[in-house]
mmCIF file of the C-alpha atoms, coordinates in Angstrom:
data_MODEL
# 
_entry.id   MODEL 
# 
loop_
_atom_site.group_PDB 
_atom_site.id 
_atom_site.type_symbol 
_atom_site.label_atom_id 
_atom_site.label_alt_id 
_atom_site.label_comp_id 
_atom_site.label_asym_id 
_atom_site.label_entity_id 
_atom_site.label_seq_id 
_atom_site.pdbx_PDB_ins_code 
_atom_site.Cartn_x 
_atom_site.Cartn_y 
_atom_site.Cartn_z 
_atom_site.occupancy 
_atom_site.B_iso_or_equiv 
_atom_site.pdbx_formal_charge 
_atom_site.auth_seq_id 
_atom_site.auth_comp_id 
_atom_site.auth_asym_id 
_atom_site.auth_atom_id 
_atom_site.pdbx_PDB_model_num 
ATOM 1   C CA . ASP A 1 1   ? 88.226  101.885 85.288  1.00 0.00 ? 1   ASP A CA 1 
ATOM 2   C CA . GLU A 1 2   ? 89.883  98.607  85.181  1.00 0.00 ? 2   GLU A CA 1 
ATOM 3   C CA . ASN A 1 3   ? 92.412  99.882  82.266  1.00 0.00 ? 3   ASN A CA 1 
ATOM 4   C CA . LEU A 1 4   ? 93.519  102.778 84.258  1.00 0.00 ? 4   LEU A CA 1 
ATOM 5   C CA . LEU A 1 5   ? 94.327  100.602 87.303  1.00 0.00 ? 5   LEU A CA 1 
ATOM 6   C CA . ALA A 1 6   ? 96.188  98.366  85.006  1.00 0.00 ? 6   ALA A CA 1 
ATOM 7   C CA . ARG A 1 7   ? 98.259  101.208 84.138  1.00 0.00 ? 7   ARG A CA 1 
ATOM 8   C CA . VAL A 1 8   ? 99.446  101.900 87.852  1.00 0.00 ? 8   VAL A CA 1 
ATOM 9   C CA . PRO A 1 9   ? 102.723 100.498 88.460  1.00 0.00 ? 9   PRO A CA 1 
ATOM 10  C CA . LYS A 1 10  ? 103.178 97.957  91.311  1.00 0.00 ? 10  LYS A CA 1 
ATOM 11  C CA . ARG A 1 11  ? 104.898 99.249  94.336  1.00 0.00 ? 11  ARG A CA 1 
ATOM 12  C CA . ALA A 1 12  ? 108.024 98.053  96.544  1.00 0.00 ? 12  ALA A CA 1 
ATOM 13  C CA . GLN A 1 13  ? 110.136 97.039  93.823  1.00 0.00 ? 13  GLN A CA 1 
ATOM 14  C CA . SER A 1 14  ? 113.567 96.138  95.914  1.00 0.00 ? 14  SER A CA 1 
ATOM 15  C CA . ARG A 1 15  ? 116.952 96.791  94.240  1.00 0.00 ? 15  ARG A CA 1 
ATOM 16  C CA . ASP A 1 16  ? 118.779 95.346  97.260  1.00 0.00 ? 16  ASP A CA 1 
ATOM 17  C CA . TYR A 1 17  ? 118.205 94.448  100.967 1.00 0.00 ? 17  TYR A CA 1 
ATOM 18  C CA . TYR A 1 18  ? 118.593 98.073  101.928 1.00 0.00 ? 18  TYR A CA 1 
ATOM 19  C CA . LYS A 1 19  ? 117.018 99.986  99.161  1.00 0.00 ? 19  LYS A CA 1 
ATOM 20  C CA . ALA A 1 20  ? 113.538 99.906  97.345  1.00 0.00 ? 20  ALA A CA 1 
ATOM 21  C CA . THR A 1 21  ? 112.730 101.611 94.187  1.00 0.00 ? 21  THR A CA 1 
ATOM 22  C CA . LYS A 1 22  ? 110.256 104.386 95.363  1.00 0.00 ? 22  LYS A CA 1 
ATOM 23  C CA . VAL A 1 23  ? 110.208 106.510 92.206  1.00 0.00 ? 23  VAL A CA 1 
ATOM 24  C CA . LEU A 1 24  ? 107.971 104.594 89.628  1.00 0.00 ? 24  LEU A CA 1 
ATOM 25  C CA . SER A 1 25  ? 106.697 105.552 86.200  1.00 0.00 ? 25  SER A CA 1 
ATOM 26  C CA . ASP A 1 26  ? 103.940 104.983 83.656  1.00 0.00 ? 26  ASP A CA 1 
ATOM 27  C CA . GLY A 1 27  ? 104.942 105.723 80.040  1.00 0.00 ? 27  GLY A CA 1 
ATOM 28  C CA . ILE A 1 28  ? 107.995 107.819 80.764  1.00 0.00 ? 28  ILE A CA 1 
ATOM 29  C CA . ARG A 1 29  ? 111.633 107.083 81.569  1.00 0.00 ? 29  ARG A CA 1 
ATOM 30  C CA . ILE A 1 30  ? 112.824 108.418 84.968  1.00 0.00 ? 30  ILE A CA 1 
ATOM 31  C CA . GLY A 1 31  ? 116.540 108.271 85.624  1.00 0.00 ? 31  GLY A CA 1 
ATOM 32  C CA . PRO A 1 32  ? 117.786 106.396 88.670  1.00 0.00 ? 32  PRO A CA 1 
ATOM 33  C CA . GLU A 1 33  ? 119.248 109.887 90.187  1.00 0.00 ? 33  GLU A CA 1 
ATOM 34  C CA . TRP A 1 34  ? 115.536 110.591 91.165  1.00 0.00 ? 34  TRP A CA 1 
ATOM 35  C CA . ASN A 1 35  ? 115.492 107.194 93.159  1.00 0.00 ? 35  ASN A CA 1 
ATOM 36  C CA . GLU A 1 36  ? 118.678 108.299 94.778  1.00 0.00 ? 36  GLU A CA 1 
ATOM 37  C CA . ALA A 1 37  ? 117.444 111.753 95.637  1.00 0.00 ? 37  ALA A CA 1 
ATOM 38  C CA . LEU A 1 38  ? 114.286 110.442 97.064  1.00 0.00 ? 38  LEU A CA 1 
ATOM 39  C CA . ALA A 1 39  ? 116.068 107.798 99.404  1.00 0.00 ? 39  ALA A CA 1 
ATOM 40  C CA . GLU A 1 40  ? 118.221 110.579 100.535 1.00 0.00 ? 40  GLU A CA 1 
ATOM 41  C CA . LEU A 1 41  ? 114.954 112.715 101.300 1.00 0.00 ? 41  LEU A CA 1 
ATOM 42  C CA . ASN A 1 42  ? 113.388 109.888 103.021 1.00 0.00 ? 42  ASN A CA 1 
ATOM 43  C CA . ALA A 1 43  ? 116.500 109.393 105.144 1.00 0.00 ? 43  ALA A CA 1 
ATOM 44  C CA . LYS A 1 44  ? 116.487 112.986 106.091 1.00 0.00 ? 44  LYS A CA 1 
ATOM 45  C CA . VAL A 1 45  ? 112.767 113.596 106.971 1.00 0.00 ? 45  VAL A CA 1 
ATOM 46  C CA . GLY A 1 46  ? 111.158 110.144 106.849 1.00 0.00 ? 46  GLY A CA 1 
ATOM 47  C CA . ALA A 1 47  ? 111.848 109.054 110.705 1.00 0.00 ? 47  ALA A CA 1 
ATOM 48  C CA . LYS A 1 48  ? 111.545 112.524 112.206 1.00 0.00 ? 48  LYS A CA 1 
ATOM 49  C CA . HIS A 1 49  ? 107.970 113.077 110.492 1.00 0.00 ? 49  HIS A CA 1 
ATOM 50  C CA . GLN A 1 50  ? 107.044 109.292 110.268 1.00 0.00 ? 50  GLN A CA 1 
ATOM 51  C CA . VAL A 1 51  ? 106.490 109.610 106.472 1.00 0.00 ? 51  VAL A CA 1 
ATOM 52  C CA . ASP A 1 52  ? 107.518 107.492 103.509 1.00 0.00 ? 52  ASP A CA 1 
ATOM 53  C CA . ILE A 1 53  ? 107.545 109.462 100.329 1.00 0.00 ? 53  ILE A CA 1 
ATOM 54  C CA . TRP A 1 54  ? 106.900 107.750 97.075  1.00 0.00 ? 54  TRP A CA 1 
ATOM 55  C CA . MET A 1 55  ? 106.851 109.275 93.525  1.00 0.00 ? 55  MET A CA 1 
ATOM 56  C CA . VAL A 1 56  ? 104.937 108.071 90.503  1.00 0.00 ? 56  VAL A CA 1 
ATOM 57  C CA . PHE A 1 57  ? 105.297 109.791 87.107  1.00 0.00 ? 57  PHE A CA 1 
ATOM 58  C CA . THR A 1 58  ? 103.007 109.312 84.396  1.00 0.00 ? 58  THR A CA 1 
ATOM 59  C CA . THR A 1 59  ? 102.114 110.601 80.725  1.00 0.00 ? 59  THR A CA 1 
ATOM 60  C CA . TYR A 1 60  ? 98.415  110.066 81.510  1.00 0.00 ? 60  TYR A CA 1 
ATOM 61  C CA . GLU A 1 61  ? 96.944  113.502 80.683  1.00 0.00 ? 61  GLU A CA 1 
ATOM 62  C CA . SER A 1 62  ? 94.327  113.551 83.702  1.00 0.00 ? 62  SER A CA 1 
ATOM 63  C CA . PRO A 1 63  ? 94.666  113.751 87.563  1.00 0.00 ? 63  PRO A CA 1 
ATOM 64  C CA . GLU A 1 64  ? 92.188  110.890 87.681  1.00 0.00 ? 64  GLU A CA 1 
ATOM 65  C CA . TYR A 1 65  ? 95.272  108.727 87.412  1.00 0.00 ? 65  TYR A CA 1 
ATOM 66  C CA . ALA A 1 66  ? 96.008  109.681 90.926  1.00 0.00 ? 66  ALA A CA 1 
ATOM 67  C CA . GLU A 1 67  ? 92.772  108.304 91.956  1.00 0.00 ? 67  GLU A CA 1 
ATOM 68  C CA . ALA A 1 68  ? 93.873  104.933 90.388  1.00 0.00 ? 68  ALA A CA 1 
ATOM 69  C CA . VAL A 1 69  ? 97.102  105.125 92.203  1.00 0.00 ? 69  VAL A CA 1 
ATOM 70  C CA . GLU A 1 70  ? 95.097  105.609 95.409  1.00 0.00 ? 70  GLU A CA 1 
ATOM 71  C CA . ALA A 1 71  ? 92.758  102.613 94.699  1.00 0.00 ? 71  ALA A CA 1 
ATOM 72  C CA . ALA A 1 72  ? 95.492  100.257 93.417  1.00 0.00 ? 72  ALA A CA 1 
ATOM 73  C CA . TRP A 1 73  ? 97.605  101.162 96.719  1.00 0.00 ? 73  TRP A CA 1 
ATOM 74  C CA . THR A 1 74  ? 95.043  101.626 99.299  1.00 0.00 ? 74  THR A CA 1 
ATOM 75  C CA . LEU A 1 75  ? 96.725  99.334  101.882 1.00 0.00 ? 75  LEU A CA 1 
ATOM 76  C CA . GLY A 1 76  ? 100.119 100.920 101.720 1.00 0.00 ? 76  GLY A CA 1 
ATOM 77  C CA . PRO A 1 77  ? 102.640 101.981 102.022 1.00 0.00 ? 77  PRO A CA 1 
ATOM 78  C CA . LYS A 1 78  ? 102.476 102.514 105.715 1.00 0.00 ? 78  LYS A CA 1 
ATOM 79  C CA . ASN A 1 79  ? 102.479 106.110 106.535 1.00 0.00 ? 79  ASN A CA 1 
ATOM 80  C CA . GLY A 1 80  ? 102.870 106.653 102.784 1.00 0.00 ? 80  GLY A CA 1 
ATOM 81  C CA . LEU A 1 81  ? 102.972 110.260 100.991 1.00 0.00 ? 81  LEU A CA 1 
ATOM 82  C CA . ILE A 1 82  ? 102.655 109.399 97.380  1.00 0.00 ? 82  ILE A CA 1 
ATOM 83  C CA . VAL A 1 83  ? 103.240 112.305 94.911  1.00 0.00 ? 83  VAL A CA 1 
ATOM 84  C CA . VAL A 1 84  ? 101.758 111.554 91.543  1.00 0.00 ? 84  VAL A CA 1 
ATOM 85  C CA . ILE A 1 85  ? 102.782 113.811 88.598  1.00 0.00 ? 85  ILE A CA 1 
ATOM 86  C CA . GLY A 1 86  ? 101.534 114.078 85.021  1.00 0.00 ? 86  GLY A CA 1 
ATOM 87  C CA . VAL A 1 87  ? 104.466 114.824 82.719  1.00 0.00 ? 87  VAL A CA 1 
ATOM 88  C CA . GLY A 1 88  ? 103.963 116.436 79.127  1.00 0.00 ? 88  GLY A CA 1 
ATOM 89  C CA . THR A 1 89  ? 105.732 115.618 76.158  1.00 0.00 ? 89  THR A CA 1 
ATOM 90  C CA . ASP A 1 90  ? 107.881 118.697 77.164  1.00 0.00 ? 90  ASP A CA 1 
ATOM 91  C CA . ASN A 1 91  ? 109.139 117.152 80.408  1.00 0.00 ? 91  ASN A CA 1 
ATOM 92  C CA . THR A 1 92  ? 107.003 119.691 82.383  1.00 0.00 ? 92  THR A CA 1 
ATOM 93  C CA . PHE A 1 93  ? 104.634 118.644 85.184  1.00 0.00 ? 93  PHE A CA 1 
ATOM 94  C CA . LYS A 1 94  ? 101.123 119.302 83.903  1.00 0.00 ? 94  LYS A CA 1 
ATOM 95  C CA . TRP A 1 95  ? 99.407  118.392 86.983  1.00 0.00 ? 95  TRP A CA 1 
ATOM 96  C CA . ALA A 1 96  ? 100.497 116.845 90.460  1.00 0.00 ? 96  ALA A CA 1 
ATOM 97  C CA . ARG A 1 97  ? 98.455  115.274 93.100  1.00 0.00 ? 97  ARG A CA 1 
ATOM 98  C CA . VAL A 1 98  ? 99.282  113.662 96.586  1.00 0.00 ? 98  VAL A CA 1 
ATOM 99  C CA . VAL A 1 99  ? 97.758  110.428 97.718  1.00 0.00 ? 99  VAL A CA 1 
ATOM 100 C CA . SER A 1 100 ? 98.031  109.803 101.131 1.00 0.00 ? 100 SER A CA 1 
ATOM 101 C CA . VAL A 1 101 ? 95.857  108.126 104.154 1.00 0.00 ? 101 VAL A CA 1 
ATOM 102 C CA . SER A 1 102 ? 96.822  111.393 106.151 1.00 0.00 ? 102 SER A CA 1 
ATOM 103 C CA . LYS A 1 103 ? 93.721  113.872 106.672 1.00 0.00 ? 103 LYS A CA 1 
ATOM 104 C CA . GLY A 1 104 ? 96.120  116.771 106.275 1.00 0.00 ? 104 GLY A CA 1 
ATOM 105 C CA . GLU A 1 105 ? 94.875  118.611 103.171 1.00 0.00 ? 105 GLU A CA 1 
ATOM 106 C CA . ALA A 1 106 ? 97.380  121.487 103.423 1.00 0.00 ? 106 ALA A CA 1 
ATOM 107 C CA . ILE A 1 107 ? 100.187 119.620 102.246 1.00 0.00 ? 107 ILE A CA 1 
ATOM 108 C CA . LYS A 1 108 ? 98.205  118.146 99.259  1.00 0.00 ? 108 LYS A CA 1 
ATOM 109 C CA . VAL A 1 109 ? 97.117  121.413 98.168  1.00 0.00 ? 109 VAL A CA 1 
ATOM 110 C CA . ALA A 1 110 ? 100.671 123.031 98.618  1.00 0.00 ? 110 ALA A CA 1 
ATOM 111 C CA . LEU A 1 111 ? 102.532 120.316 96.469  1.00 0.00 ? 111 LEU A CA 1 
ATOM 112 C CA . ARG A 1 112 ? 99.708  120.244 93.954  1.00 0.00 ? 112 ARG A CA 1 
ATOM 113 C CA . ASP A 1 113 ? 100.177 123.913 93.418  1.00 0.00 ? 113 ASP A CA 1 
ATOM 114 C CA . ALA A 1 114 ? 103.920 124.194 93.822  1.00 0.00 ? 114 ALA A CA 1 
ATOM 115 C CA . LEU A 1 115 ? 104.954 121.249 91.521  1.00 0.00 ? 115 LEU A CA 1 
ATOM 116 C CA . VAL A 1 116 ? 102.926 122.118 88.448  1.00 0.00 ? 116 VAL A CA 1 
ATOM 117 C CA . GLY A 1 117 ? 104.987 123.860 85.833  1.00 0.00 ? 117 GLY A CA 1 
ATOM 118 C CA . LYS A 1 118 ? 108.314 122.384 87.116  1.00 0.00 ? 118 LYS A CA 1 
ATOM 119 C CA . SER A 1 119 ? 110.047 119.624 85.164  1.00 0.00 ? 119 SER A CA 1 
ATOM 120 C CA . LEU A 1 120 ? 112.148 116.509 85.086  1.00 0.00 ? 120 LEU A CA 1 
ATOM 121 C CA . ASN A 1 121 ? 115.169 118.991 84.410  1.00 0.00 ? 121 ASN A CA 1 
ATOM 122 C CA . SER A 1 122 ? 114.677 120.673 88.139  1.00 0.00 ? 122 SER A CA 1 
ATOM 123 C CA . MET A 1 123 ? 115.053 117.622 90.226  1.00 0.00 ? 123 MET A CA 1 
ATOM 124 C CA . THR A 1 124 ? 116.873 119.536 93.162  1.00 0.00 ? 124 THR A CA 1 
ATOM 125 C CA . GLU A 1 125 ? 114.150 122.195 93.158  1.00 0.00 ? 125 GLU A CA 1 
ATOM 126 C CA . VAL A 1 126 ? 111.337 119.569 93.115  1.00 0.00 ? 126 VAL A CA 1 
ATOM 127 C CA . PHE A 1 127 ? 112.887 117.859 96.176  1.00 0.00 ? 127 PHE A CA 1 
ATOM 128 C CA . GLY A 1 128 ? 113.457 121.046 97.936  1.00 0.00 ? 128 GLY A CA 1 
ATOM 129 C CA . ILE A 1 129 ? 109.688 121.816 97.613  1.00 0.00 ? 129 ILE A CA 1 
ATOM 130 C CA . ILE A 1 130 ? 108.709 118.281 98.888  1.00 0.00 ? 130 ILE A CA 1 
ATOM 131 C CA . GLU A 1 131 ? 111.193 118.587 101.911 1.00 0.00 ? 131 GLU A CA 1 
ATOM 132 C CA . LYS A 1 132 ? 109.838 122.212 102.654 1.00 0.00 ? 132 LYS A CA 1 
ATOM 133 C CA . GLU A 1 133 ? 106.131 120.915 102.535 1.00 0.00 ? 133 GLU A CA 1 
ATOM 134 C CA . VAL A 1 134 ? 106.747 117.741 104.625 1.00 0.00 ? 134 VAL A CA 1 
ATOM 135 C CA . THR A 1 135 ? 108.570 119.436 107.217 1.00 0.00 ? 135 THR A CA 1 
ATOM 136 C CA . THR A 1 136 ? 105.964 122.218 107.560 1.00 0.00 ? 136 THR A CA 1 
ATOM 137 C CA . LYS A 1 137 ? 102.674 120.602 106.787 1.00 0.00 ? 137 LYS A CA 1 
ATOM 138 C CA . TYR A 1 138 ? 102.624 116.890 107.037 1.00 0.00 ? 138 TYR A CA 1 
ATOM 139 C CA . GLU A 1 139 ? 100.156 115.499 109.588 1.00 0.00 ? 139 GLU A CA 1 
ATOM 140 C CA . ARG A 1 140 ? 100.555 111.746 110.280 1.00 0.00 ? 140 ARG A CA 1 
ATOM 141 C CA . THR A 1 141 ? 97.322  109.866 110.701 1.00 0.00 ? 141 THR A CA 1 
ATOM 142 C CA . HIS A 1 142 ? 97.081  107.018 113.040 1.00 0.00 ? 142 HIS A CA 1 
ATOM 143 C CA . SER A 1 143 ? 94.571  104.561 111.104 1.00 0.00 ? 143 SER A CA 1 
ATOM 144 C CA . ILE A 1 144 ? 96.783  101.528 110.227 1.00 0.00 ? 144 ILE A CA 1 
ATOM 145 C CA . LYS A 1 145 ? 94.522  99.027  111.830 1.00 0.00 ? 145 LYS A CA 1 
ATOM 146 C CA . ARG A 1 146 ? 91.421  100.549 110.463 1.00 0.00 ? 146 ARG A CA 1 
ATOM 147 C CA . ARG A 1 147 ? 93.040  100.482 107.098 1.00 0.00 ? 147 ARG A CA 1 
ATOM 148 C CA . SER A 1 148 ? 94.069  96.883  107.169 1.00 0.00 ? 148 SER A CA 1 
ATOM 149 C CA . SER A 1 149 ? 90.963  95.722  108.400 1.00 0.00 ? 149 SER A CA 1 
ATOM 150 C CA . LEU A 1 150 ? 88.964  97.364  105.399 1.00 0.00 ? 150 LEU A CA 1 
ATOM 151 C CA . LEU A 1 151 ? 89.419  94.551  102.973 1.00 0.00 ? 151 LEU A CA 1 
ATOM 152 C CA . ASN A 1 152 ? 88.446  91.774  105.267 1.00 0.00 ? 152 ASN A CA 1 
ATOM 153 C CA . MET A 1 153 ? 84.812  93.309  105.892 1.00 0.00 ? 153 MET A CA 1 
ATOM 154 C CA . TYR A 1 154 ? 83.618  92.787  102.416 1.00 0.00 ? 154 TYR A CA 1 
ATOM 155 C CA . PRO A 1 155 ? 81.748  89.897  100.961 1.00 0.00 ? 155 PRO A CA 1 
ATOM 156 C CA . LYS A 1 156 ? 84.071  87.392  98.954  1.00 0.00 ? 156 LYS A CA 1 
ATOM 157 C CA . SER A 1 157 ? 81.934  88.296  95.699  1.00 0.00 ? 157 SER A CA 1 
ATOM 158 C CA . LYS A 1 158 ? 83.305  91.711  95.446  1.00 0.00 ? 158 LYS A CA 1 
ATOM 159 C CA . THR A 1 159 ? 86.357  92.033  93.152  1.00 0.00 ? 159 THR A CA 1 
ATOM 160 C CA . THR A 1 160 ? 89.498  93.463  94.515  1.00 0.00 ? 160 THR A CA 1 
ATOM 161 C CA . THR A 1 161 ? 88.923  96.790  92.523  1.00 0.00 ? 161 THR A CA 1 
ATOM 162 C CA . GLN A 1 162 ? 85.608  97.134  94.273  1.00 0.00 ? 162 GLN A CA 1 
ATOM 163 C CA . LYS A 1 163 ? 87.028  96.381  97.587  1.00 0.00 ? 163 LYS A CA 1 
ATOM 164 C CA . ARG A 1 164 ? 89.767  99.053  96.918  1.00 0.00 ? 164 ARG A CA 1 
ATOM 165 C CA . ILE A 1 165 ? 87.339  101.657 95.771  1.00 0.00 ? 165 ILE A CA 1 
ATOM 166 C CA . THR A 1 166 ? 85.022  101.000 98.785  1.00 0.00 ? 166 THR A CA 1 
ATOM 167 C CA . ALA A 1 167 ? 88.103  101.091 101.265 1.00 0.00 ? 167 ALA A CA 1 
ATOM 168 C CA . THR A 1 168 ? 89.376  104.302 99.584  1.00 0.00 ? 168 THR A CA 1 
ATOM 169 C CA . TYR A 1 169 ? 85.832  105.944 100.213 1.00 0.00 ? 169 TYR A CA 1 
ATOM 170 C CA . LEU A 1 170 ? 85.669  104.835 103.832 1.00 0.00 ? 170 LEU A CA 1 
ATOM 171 C CA . ILE A 1 171 ? 89.340  106.239 104.614 1.00 0.00 ? 171 ILE A CA 1 
ATOM 172 C CA . ARG A 1 172 ? 88.355  109.519 102.818 1.00 0.00 ? 172 ARG A CA 1 
ATOM 173 C CA . SER A 1 173 ? 85.020  109.812 104.614 1.00 0.00 ? 173 SER A CA 1 
ATOM 174 C CA . ASN A 1 174 ? 86.753  108.986 107.876 1.00 0.00 ? 174 ASN A CA 1 
ATOM 175 C CA . CYS A 1 175 ? 83.899  106.216 108.712 1.00 0.00 ? 175 CYS A CA 1 
ATOM 176 C CA . SER A 1 176 ? 84.466  104.296 111.769 1.00 0.00 ? 176 SER A CA 1 
ATOM 177 C CA . LEU A 1 177 ? 84.170  100.614 111.592 1.00 0.00 ? 177 LEU A CA 1 
# 
């Protein structure tokens, strides 16, 4: 759905040479302390586990929003683990999904189940959960060359959205080129 894709925030918004904004939102204000805490978490576990954690918060009521994030961000971030969270009017997490090229499903299920019911007021607990699940369940998938070549194999008549959706399907189904 083009309207849903249009709601997805653009990634890699740099604040300065050393820091990027990796906590993004759609329809909700998220304080800078979330980005600072995520930067600390990425510094702590990122290099060791070869993972780049991002978070996207939305007021969208359905987890299908995470599929739009996946379609919009198909070609990145490298080694990305994107935690997408639907936030209710009371600031509680109504749903959570993980978008990642990683084929490891255990972390996706664990984060989905553990984050629902948490809130914007429980930031320390949320990052504790993410750290625990990354250190015990994250499995890096080596598919960067395959991912980056996916968009180049489509006819030029296809729209970017169609290319992204097709690339996402191929990645999920682990098709070889």
